Coordinates of C-alpha atoms in Angstrom, one line a residue:
L12 CA -11.9 -92.6 50.7
G13 CA -11.7 -91.0 54.1
N14 CA -8.4 -89.1 54.1
T15 CA -6.7 -91.2 51.4
V16 CA -6.8 -90.9 47.6
P17 CA -7.5 -94.4 46.3
A18 CA -5.7 -96.0 43.4
P19 CA -7.5 -95.4 40.1
V20 CA -10.4 -97.8 39.5
D21 CA -11.8 -99.6 36.6
P22 CA -13.5 -96.8 34.6
R23 CA -16.2 -99.2 33.4
I24 CA -17.7 -99.5 36.9
N25 CA -21.1 -97.8 37.0
L26 CA -22.2 -96.6 40.5
N27 CA -25.6 -95.8 39.1
N28 CA -26.3 -99.5 38.4
Q29 CA -29.3 -100.3 40.6
S30 CA -32.4 -102.3 39.7
W31 CA -34.6 -99.2 40.4
S32 CA -32.4 -96.8 38.3
L33 CA -34.3 -95.1 35.5
P34 CA -32.8 -93.7 32.3
V35 CA -32.2 -89.9 31.8
V36 CA -34.5 -88.8 29.0
M37 CA -33.7 -85.5 27.1
D38 CA -35.6 -84.0 24.2
A39 CA -34.5 -80.9 22.4
N40 CA -35.8 -78.7 19.6
T41 CA -33.6 -76.0 18.2
A42 CA -34.2 -73.5 15.4
S43 CA -32.5 -70.4 14.1
L44 CA -33.0 -68.0 11.2
R45 CA -30.6 -65.4 9.9
L46 CA -31.4 -62.5 7.5
K47 CA -28.8 -60.4 5.8
Q48 CA -29.5 -57.2 3.9
R49 CA -27.0 -55.2 2.0
L50 CA -27.4 -51.4 2.8
S51 CA -24.7 -50.1 0.5
A52 CA -21.4 -51.3 -1.0
D53 CA -19.7 -51.2 2.4
W54 CA -22.5 -51.8 4.9
R55 CA -25.0 -54.5 5.7
F56 CA -27.7 -55.3 8.2
T57 CA -28.0 -58.7 10.0
A58 CA -30.9 -60.1 12.0
H59 CA -30.4 -63.5 13.7
A60 CA -33.0 -65.2 15.8
A61 CA -32.6 -68.5 17.7
T62 CA -34.8 -70.6 20.0
Q63 CA -34.4 -73.8 21.9
R64 CA -36.8 -76.0 23.9
L65 CA -35.5 -78.6 26.3
A66 CA -37.5 -81.3 28.1
T67 CA -35.7 -83.5 30.6
D68 CA -36.4 -86.4 33.0
D69 CA -33.3 -86.3 35.2
R70 CA -32.8 -89.5 37.3
L71 CA -29.8 -90.9 39.1
A72 CA -28.7 -93.2 41.8
Y73 CA -26.4 -90.7 43.5
P74 CA -23.5 -91.3 45.9
F75 CA -23.4 -88.4 48.4
G76 CA -21.1 -88.5 51.5
C77 CA -21.3 -91.4 54.0
T78 CA -21.7 -92.4 57.6
D79 CA -18.8 -94.5 58.9
A80 CA -19.4 -98.1 60.1
N81 CA -19.1 -96.8 63.7
G82 CA -22.3 -94.8 63.2
I83 CA -20.6 -91.7 64.5
D84 CA -18.2 -90.1 61.9
Y85 CA -19.9 -88.5 58.9
Y86 CA -17.9 -87.7 55.7
A87 CA -19.7 -84.9 54.0
D88 CA -17.6 -84.4 50.9
R89 CA -16.1 -87.9 50.2
Y90 CA -16.7 -91.6 50.8
C91 CA -15.9 -93.7 53.8
P92 CA -12.4 -95.3 54.3
D93 CA -13.9 -98.7 53.6
G94 CA -15.2 -97.7 50.2
T95 CA -18.9 -97.4 51.2
F96 CA -21.1 -94.4 50.7
D97 CA -24.6 -93.2 51.2
L98 CA -26.6 -93.8 48.0
W99 CA -29.4 -91.4 47.3
E100 CA -32.2 -91.4 44.7
W101 CA -32.4 -88.3 42.6
R102 CA -35.4 -87.8 40.4
S103 CA -36.4 -84.5 38.8
E104 CA -39.0 -85.2 36.1
N105 CA -40.8 -83.0 33.6
E106 CA -38.1 -80.3 33.5
H107 CA -38.6 -77.6 30.9
R108 CA -36.1 -75.0 29.8
R109 CA -36.6 -72.4 27.1
S110 CA -33.9 -70.1 25.6
D111 CA -34.6 -67.3 23.0
A112 CA -32.2 -64.9 21.4
L113 CA -32.4 -62.1 18.9
N114 CA -29.4 -60.2 17.5
L115 CA -29.8 -57.1 15.4
G116 CA -26.7 -55.4 14.1
V117 CA -25.0 -53.5 11.3
D118 CA -21.4 -53.8 10.1
G119 CA -19.3 -52.2 7.5
R120 CA -16.1 -50.5 6.5
V121 CA -15.1 -46.8 6.6
A122 CA -11.8 -44.9 6.0
L123 CA -11.0 -42.0 8.3
G124 CA -7.8 -40.2 7.2
A125 CA -5.0 -42.7 7.1
T126 CA -6.9 -45.4 9.1
R127 CA -9.3 -48.0 7.9
H128 CA -12.1 -49.2 10.2
T129 CA -14.3 -52.3 10.2
L130 CA -17.2 -51.4 12.5
A131 CA -20.0 -53.5 14.0
A132 CA -22.8 -52.3 16.3
G133 CA -26.0 -53.9 17.5
V134 CA -28.2 -55.2 20.3
L135 CA -28.6 -58.7 21.6
F136 CA -31.8 -59.7 23.4
T137 CA -31.8 -63.0 25.4
R138 CA -34.5 -64.7 27.4
Y139 CA -34.2 -67.9 29.5
A140 CA -36.9 -69.7 31.6
S141 CA -36.7 -72.9 33.5
R142 CA -39.7 -74.7 35.0
F143 CA -39.4 -77.7 37.4
Q144 CA -41.6 -79.9 39.5
D145 CA -40.8 -80.9 43.1
Q146 CA -37.8 -83.3 43.1
I147 CA -36.9 -86.5 44.9
F148 CA -33.6 -86.4 46.7
D149 CA -33.9 -89.2 49.3
F150 CA -31.7 -91.8 51.0
A151 CA -31.8 -95.3 49.4
G152 CA -29.2 -97.2 51.3
T153 CA -25.4 -97.9 51.4
G154 CA -23.4 -98.5 48.2
N155 CA -19.8 -99.2 47.6
V156 CA -17.1 -98.2 45.1
D157 CA -16.9 -101.7 43.7
G158 CA -20.4 -101.2 42.3
T159 CA -21.6 -104.5 43.7
A160 CA -23.9 -103.2 46.6
V161 CA -27.6 -103.6 46.0
T162 CA -30.1 -101.2 47.8
G163 CA -33.8 -100.7 47.8
V164 CA -35.5 -97.7 46.3
S165 CA -35.8 -94.6 48.5
G166 CA -39.0 -93.5 50.3
G167 CA -39.6 -90.9 47.6
A168 CA -39.6 -87.8 49.9
L169 CA -40.1 -84.6 47.8
D170 CA -38.1 -81.4 48.0
P171 CA -39.0 -78.1 46.4
S172 CA -37.2 -77.0 43.3
T173 CA -36.6 -73.5 42.0
N174 CA -37.9 -71.9 38.8
R175 CA -35.8 -69.2 37.2
D176 CA -36.3 -66.4 34.7
E177 CA -33.4 -64.5 33.2
R178 CA -33.5 -61.7 30.7
S179 CA -30.6 -59.6 29.3
T180 CA -30.2 -56.8 26.8
E181 CA -26.7 -56.3 25.5
L182 CA -25.6 -53.2 23.5
Y183 CA -22.2 -53.8 21.7
L184 CA -19.8 -51.9 19.6
R185 CA -16.7 -53.3 17.8
D186 CA -14.0 -51.7 15.7
T187 CA -11.1 -53.2 13.9
I188 CA -8.6 -50.5 12.9
R189 CA -5.7 -50.7 10.4
F190 CA -2.8 -48.2 10.7
G191 CA -0.8 -48.6 7.5
E192 CA 0.4 -52.1 6.7
A193 CA 2.0 -53.1 10.1
W194 CA -0.3 -51.9 12.9
S195 CA -3.8 -53.1 13.8
A196 CA -6.1 -52.5 16.8
W197 CA -9.3 -54.2 17.9
L198 CA -11.7 -52.3 20.3
G199 CA -14.9 -53.5 21.8
L200 CA -17.5 -52.4 24.3
R201 CA -20.5 -54.3 25.7
H202 CA -23.1 -52.9 28.0
T203 CA -25.3 -55.6 29.6
R204 CA -28.6 -55.1 31.5
L205 CA -29.6 -58.2 33.5
H206 CA -32.9 -59.0 35.1
R207 CA -33.0 -62.2 37.1
E208 CA -35.9 -63.8 39.1
S209 CA -36.3 -67.0 41.0
I210 CA -39.1 -68.6 43.0
R211 CA -39.4 -72.0 44.7
T212 CA -42.0 -74.5 43.7
D213 CA -43.3 -74.5 47.3
P214 CA -46.2 -72.0 47.6
A215 CA -45.9 -72.0 51.4
D216 CA -42.2 -70.9 51.2
P217 CA -41.6 -69.3 47.8
R218 CA -38.4 -67.4 48.7
A219 CA -38.9 -65.2 45.6
T220 CA -35.9 -63.1 44.4
D221 CA -35.9 -60.3 41.8
Y222 CA -32.9 -58.1 41.0
R223 CA -31.6 -56.0 38.1
Q224 CA -28.0 -55.1 37.3
S225 CA -26.1 -53.3 34.6
V226 CA -22.5 -54.2 33.7
T227 CA -20.2 -52.6 31.1
T228 CA -17.2 -54.7 29.8
P229 CA -14.6 -53.3 27.5
W230 CA -12.0 -55.2 25.4
L231 CA -9.0 -54.0 23.4
A232 CA -6.0 -55.4 21.6
V233 CA -3.1 -54.2 19.5
G234 CA -1.0 -56.1 16.9
Y235 CA 2.3 -55.2 15.1
E236 CA 3.5 -57.2 12.1
F237 CA 7.3 -56.6 12.6
A238 CA 8.2 -58.9 9.7
P239 CA 6.2 -60.7 7.0
R240 CA 3.9 -63.3 8.8
H241 CA 5.4 -62.4 12.2
L242 CA 2.9 -60.7 14.6
A243 CA 3.4 -59.3 18.1
Y244 CA 0.2 -58.6 20.0
A245 CA -1.3 -57.7 23.4
S246 CA -4.9 -57.8 24.5
W247 CA -6.9 -56.9 27.6
G248 CA -10.6 -57.5 28.4
Q249 CA -13.3 -58.0 31.0
G250 CA -16.0 -60.6 31.2
I251 CA -19.1 -61.3 33.3
E252 CA -19.1 -64.1 35.9
T253 CA -22.4 -65.4 37.4
E254 CA -23.2 -68.1 39.9
V255 CA -26.4 -69.8 41.2
A256 CA -26.6 -71.4 44.6
P257 CA -27.3 -75.2 44.6
N258 CA -31.0 -75.9 45.1
R259 CA -30.5 -77.8 48.4
P260 CA -32.1 -77.3 51.8
R261 CA -28.7 -76.7 53.4
Y262 CA -28.4 -73.4 51.5
T263 CA -30.1 -70.3 52.9
N264 CA -30.2 -68.9 49.3
A265 CA -31.0 -72.2 47.6
G266 CA -31.6 -71.8 43.8
Q267 CA -30.9 -68.1 43.8
A268 CA -28.6 -66.3 41.4
L269 CA -25.8 -64.1 42.8
P270 CA -25.1 -60.6 41.5
A271 CA -22.8 -60.7 38.5
L272 CA -19.1 -59.8 39.0
K273 CA -16.3 -59.1 36.5
S274 CA -13.4 -61.2 35.5
R275 CA -10.4 -59.8 33.5
Q276 CA -7.8 -61.2 31.2
F277 CA -4.5 -59.8 29.8
E278 CA -2.4 -61.6 27.2
A279 CA 0.7 -60.8 25.2
G280 CA 2.5 -62.9 22.7
V281 CA 4.2 -63.4 19.3
K282 CA 3.1 -65.6 16.4
A283 CA 5.2 -66.5 13.4
A284 CA 4.6 -68.6 10.2
H285 CA 7.2 -70.0 7.8
D286 CA 7.0 -72.3 4.9
S287 CA 7.7 -75.4 7.0
F288 CA 7.7 -74.1 10.6
D289 CA 5.1 -72.2 12.6
W290 CA 5.4 -71.2 16.3
Q291 CA 3.8 -69.0 18.9
L292 CA 4.5 -67.9 22.4
A293 CA 2.1 -66.2 24.8
W294 CA 2.0 -64.9 28.4
F295 CA -1.4 -64.5 30.1
D296 CA -2.9 -63.2 33.4
I297 CA -6.5 -64.1 34.3
V298 CA -8.4 -63.1 37.4
R299 CA -11.8 -64.6 38.1
P300 CA -14.1 -64.1 41.2
Q301 CA -14.7 -67.3 43.3
T302 CA -17.5 -68.5 45.4
S303 CA -17.7 -70.2 48.8
S304 CA -20.4 -71.7 50.9
G305 CA -18.9 -70.5 54.2
L306 CA -16.7 -72.0 56.9
G307 CA -19.7 -73.5 58.8
C308 CA -21.2 -75.2 55.8
G309 CA -22.4 -78.7 56.6
S310 CA -25.2 -81.1 55.9
A311 CA -27.7 -79.3 58.3
A312 CA -30.5 -77.3 56.8
G313 CA -29.6 -73.6 56.5
S314 CA -25.9 -74.1 57.4
C315 CA -24.6 -72.8 54.0
T316 CA -24.8 -69.5 52.1
L317 CA -23.2 -69.3 48.7
A318 CA -21.4 -66.0 48.3
F319 CA -18.4 -64.6 46.4
D320 CA -15.2 -65.1 48.3
G321 CA -12.1 -63.5 46.8
D322 CA -10.7 -64.5 43.4
A323 CA -8.4 -66.9 41.6
R324 CA -5.4 -65.6 39.6
H325 CA -4.0 -67.7 36.8
R326 CA -0.7 -66.6 35.3
G327 CA 1.3 -68.6 32.8
V328 CA 3.2 -69.1 29.6
E329 CA 2.1 -71.2 26.7
A330 CA 4.3 -72.1 23.7
A331 CA 3.4 -74.1 20.6
A332 CA 5.2 -75.1 17.4
Q333 CA 4.7 -77.2 14.3
W334 CA 7.2 -78.4 11.7
H335 CA 6.7 -80.0 8.3
A336 CA 9.5 -81.7 6.3
G337 CA 8.8 -84.2 3.5
A338 CA 6.6 -86.9 4.8
W339 CA 6.9 -85.9 8.5
M340 CA 4.9 -83.6 10.7
L341 CA 6.0 -82.8 14.2
G342 CA 4.2 -80.5 16.6
G343 CA 3.8 -79.8 20.3
S344 CA 2.7 -77.3 22.9
A345 CA 3.5 -76.7 26.5
M346 CA 1.9 -74.6 29.2
W347 CA 3.3 -73.6 32.6
L348 CA 0.6 -72.2 34.9
D349 CA 0.8 -70.4 38.3
A350 CA -2.7 -70.4 39.8
E351 CA -3.4 -68.9 43.3
R352 CA -6.5 -68.2 45.4
R353 CA -6.5 -64.7 46.9
G354 CA -8.7 -62.7 49.3
S355 CA -10.6 -65.7 50.8
S356 CA -12.3 -65.4 54.1
N357 CA -10.7 -68.7 55.0
P358 CA -7.0 -68.2 55.7
A359 CA -6.3 -71.9 54.9
I360 CA -7.2 -71.3 51.3
D361 CA -5.3 -68.0 50.6
G362 CA -2.2 -68.7 48.5
Q363 CA -3.2 -72.2 47.5
R364 CA -3.5 -73.5 44.0
P365 CA -7.2 -73.9 43.1
P366 CA -8.5 -77.5 42.9
N367 CA -8.3 -79.3 39.6
V368 CA -5.7 -77.0 38.0
P369 CA -2.4 -78.6 36.8
E370 CA 0.8 -76.6 36.9
R371 CA 1.9 -77.9 33.6
T372 CA 0.5 -79.5 30.4
L373 CA 2.6 -81.0 27.6
K374 CA 1.3 -82.2 24.2
L375 CA 3.3 -83.8 21.4
Q376 CA 2.1 -84.8 17.9
A377 CA 3.7 -86.7 15.1
G378 CA 2.4 -87.6 11.6
Y379 CA 3.9 -89.5 8.7
R380 CA 2.7 -89.9 5.1
V381 CA 3.3 -93.4 3.8
A382 CA 4.8 -93.1 0.3
A383 CA 3.9 -96.6 -0.6
L384 CA 0.2 -95.9 0.0
P385 CA -0.7 -92.4 -1.2
G386 CA -3.3 -90.7 1.0
L387 CA -2.4 -92.7 4.1
R388 CA -1.1 -90.9 7.2
L389 CA 0.0 -92.4 10.5
L390 CA -0.6 -90.3 13.7
A391 CA 0.6 -90.4 17.3
D392 CA -0.2 -88.0 20.2
V393 CA 1.2 -87.9 23.7
V394 CA -0.5 -85.8 26.4
H395 CA 0.9 -85.2 29.8
E396 CA -0.7 -83.2 32.6
G397 CA 0.7 -82.4 36.0
D398 CA -0.7 -83.2 39.4
R399 CA -3.9 -81.6 40.7
T400 CA -5.1 -80.6 44.1
L401 CA -8.5 -81.9 45.4
L402 CA -9.3 -79.5 48.2
P403 CA -9.2 -75.7 48.4
D404 CA -6.5 -76.0 51.1
G405 CA -4.3 -78.1 48.9
S406 CA -4.1 -81.0 51.4
L407 CA -4.8 -83.8 49.0
R408 CA -3.6 -84.4 45.4
I409 CA -3.9 -86.8 42.4
P410 CA -0.6 -87.5 40.6
A411 CA 0.4 -86.5 37.1
W412 CA -0.5 -88.7 34.1
T413 CA 0.6 -89.3 30.5
R414 CA -1.6 -90.8 27.7
L415 CA -0.7 -92.1 24.3
D416 CA -3.2 -92.0 21.3
L417 CA -2.5 -93.6 17.9
G418 CA -4.4 -93.3 14.7
L419 CA -4.4 -93.4 10.9
V420 CA -6.2 -91.4 8.2
H421 CA -6.6 -92.6 4.6
Q422 CA -8.0 -90.3 1.9
H423 CA -8.9 -91.3 -1.7
R424 CA -11.5 -90.8 -4.3
A425 CA -14.1 -93.2 -5.6
D426 CA -16.4 -92.4 -8.5
G427 CA -15.9 -88.7 -7.9
T428 CA -16.5 -88.9 -4.2
A429 CA -13.8 -87.9 -1.7
L430 CA -13.6 -90.5 1.1
T431 CA -11.8 -90.1 4.4
W432 CA -11.3 -93.2 6.5
R433 CA -10.2 -92.6 10.1
A434 CA -9.2 -95.3 12.7
G435 CA -7.6 -94.8 16.0
V436 CA -7.1 -95.9 19.6
E437 CA -7.3 -93.5 22.5
N438 CA -5.3 -94.4 25.6
A439 CA -3.4 -97.1 23.7
T440 CA -1.6 -98.5 26.8
D441 CA -4.9 -98.7 28.7
K442 CA -3.4 -96.6 31.5
R443 CA -5.5 -96.1 34.6
A444 CA -5.3 -92.7 36.2
W445 CA -7.5 -90.0 37.8
R446 CA -7.9 -87.7 34.9
E447 CA -9.2 -84.7 36.8
S448 CA -10.6 -83.6 40.2
P449 CA -13.3 -81.0 40.1
Y450 CA -14.4 -79.6 43.5
Q451 CA -18.1 -78.7 43.2
F452 CA -20.8 -78.0 45.7
E453 CA -18.2 -78.6 48.5
H454 CA -17.7 -82.2 47.3
I455 CA -14.6 -83.9 45.8
Y456 CA -15.1 -85.7 42.5
L457 CA -12.5 -88.0 40.9
Y458 CA -12.9 -88.7 37.2
P459 CA -11.1 -91.8 35.9
M460 CA -9.3 -91.8 32.6
A461 CA -11.4 -93.5 29.9
P462 CA -10.2 -97.1 29.1
R463 CA -8.5 -98.0 25.8
T464 CA -11.1 -96.9 23.2
W465 CA -11.2 -97.8 19.5
R466 CA -12.8 -95.4 17.0
V467 CA -13.5 -95.9 13.3
S468 CA -15.3 -93.5 10.9
L469 CA -15.9 -92.8 7.3
Q470 CA -16.5 -89.3 5.8
A471 CA -17.8 -88.9 2.3
D472 CA -17.7 -85.5 0.5
F473 CA -19.9 -85.4 -2.6

């Protein structure tokens, strides 16, 4: 609210609660078919096809910035200090999305000298198409964070949308190699050919784009079993990162896809398993390209251009352990993360922790088997996450939070059927907190922690 982070609110408040609000409607049909054919004792062929059809009517009463009561100050990425905001009507009906994929591959085993190989090679074809109508994104009135303000429906002004077609062909090769009994290696190579097109639904201003790109991404890892059930490993790999500019008039490249860039990840660690105690320790280093809409980005038409702007580096250590003794089970994990923005065109961002990234995360788990009631287990989980920044320059933050979850599981058999009863309560203390703070489309979002929630389920295995 203005330049202040408000206290956590009642998570049951629904800012979409207007008399003119319409439900979001989603229909989906998905199908897949897999065929496996043995070629020899050690080799087989696999063909796997999948398809999905989505139809959506997307509607929302949408808070988006605000104009202060003085009529002068405009808050583009947050709400006003008094808790009011501009309420917009969003309506994008008759959306259609189609995804198709076909994977053709062979896999098998072969021995070359003293090494044993498990090989896989193939090609993956994917197709994606999205078709939209013109959308409504129009001012409806002034709302408030209490969810009590009532506004009229918007004037229904239409904005063009953007249709997209994406096609890719991926050639892949994987090899798992065993050197004796202690050493293993995993190698992978993927060559991806992308073809991406977009065109607006406005025939007078189509802004059509069409580009092709090829990217090769390798991956490799090595493991050494230095003692029975004790493994040391290291891995390195690259991935593909893609972004699409928001389909808003303020973007010069609205709805257009950006050229794909590479991310990379390195990890090294140790895993160990004992009869009653398991543990693992890992160090990781991840670099991902980041996007920005430019220093002059505002609410005016054509004031923003989405482009890649440096990267974010995430380095950290993660440890986990689990112990069993008699009726008790204790476990936990901890992560320490050093995240940093690098190479941005905005000097205020360089060196800052990216928004919505906690420096530490702790999880503790406990379980107890009740001897007097065979099959009954009592469970408790404690989750703690550190503070998070809200803005790329790190100027605002939400505090750390801790949540307690409780539950029980009872397993027994009835007439030959295995029954599993589960009951539990999440956020048992009904704590209020800002759970996370994603920064998207140059806007700050605060997500409240869900209230105390009870869950009961029954699973029957015949």
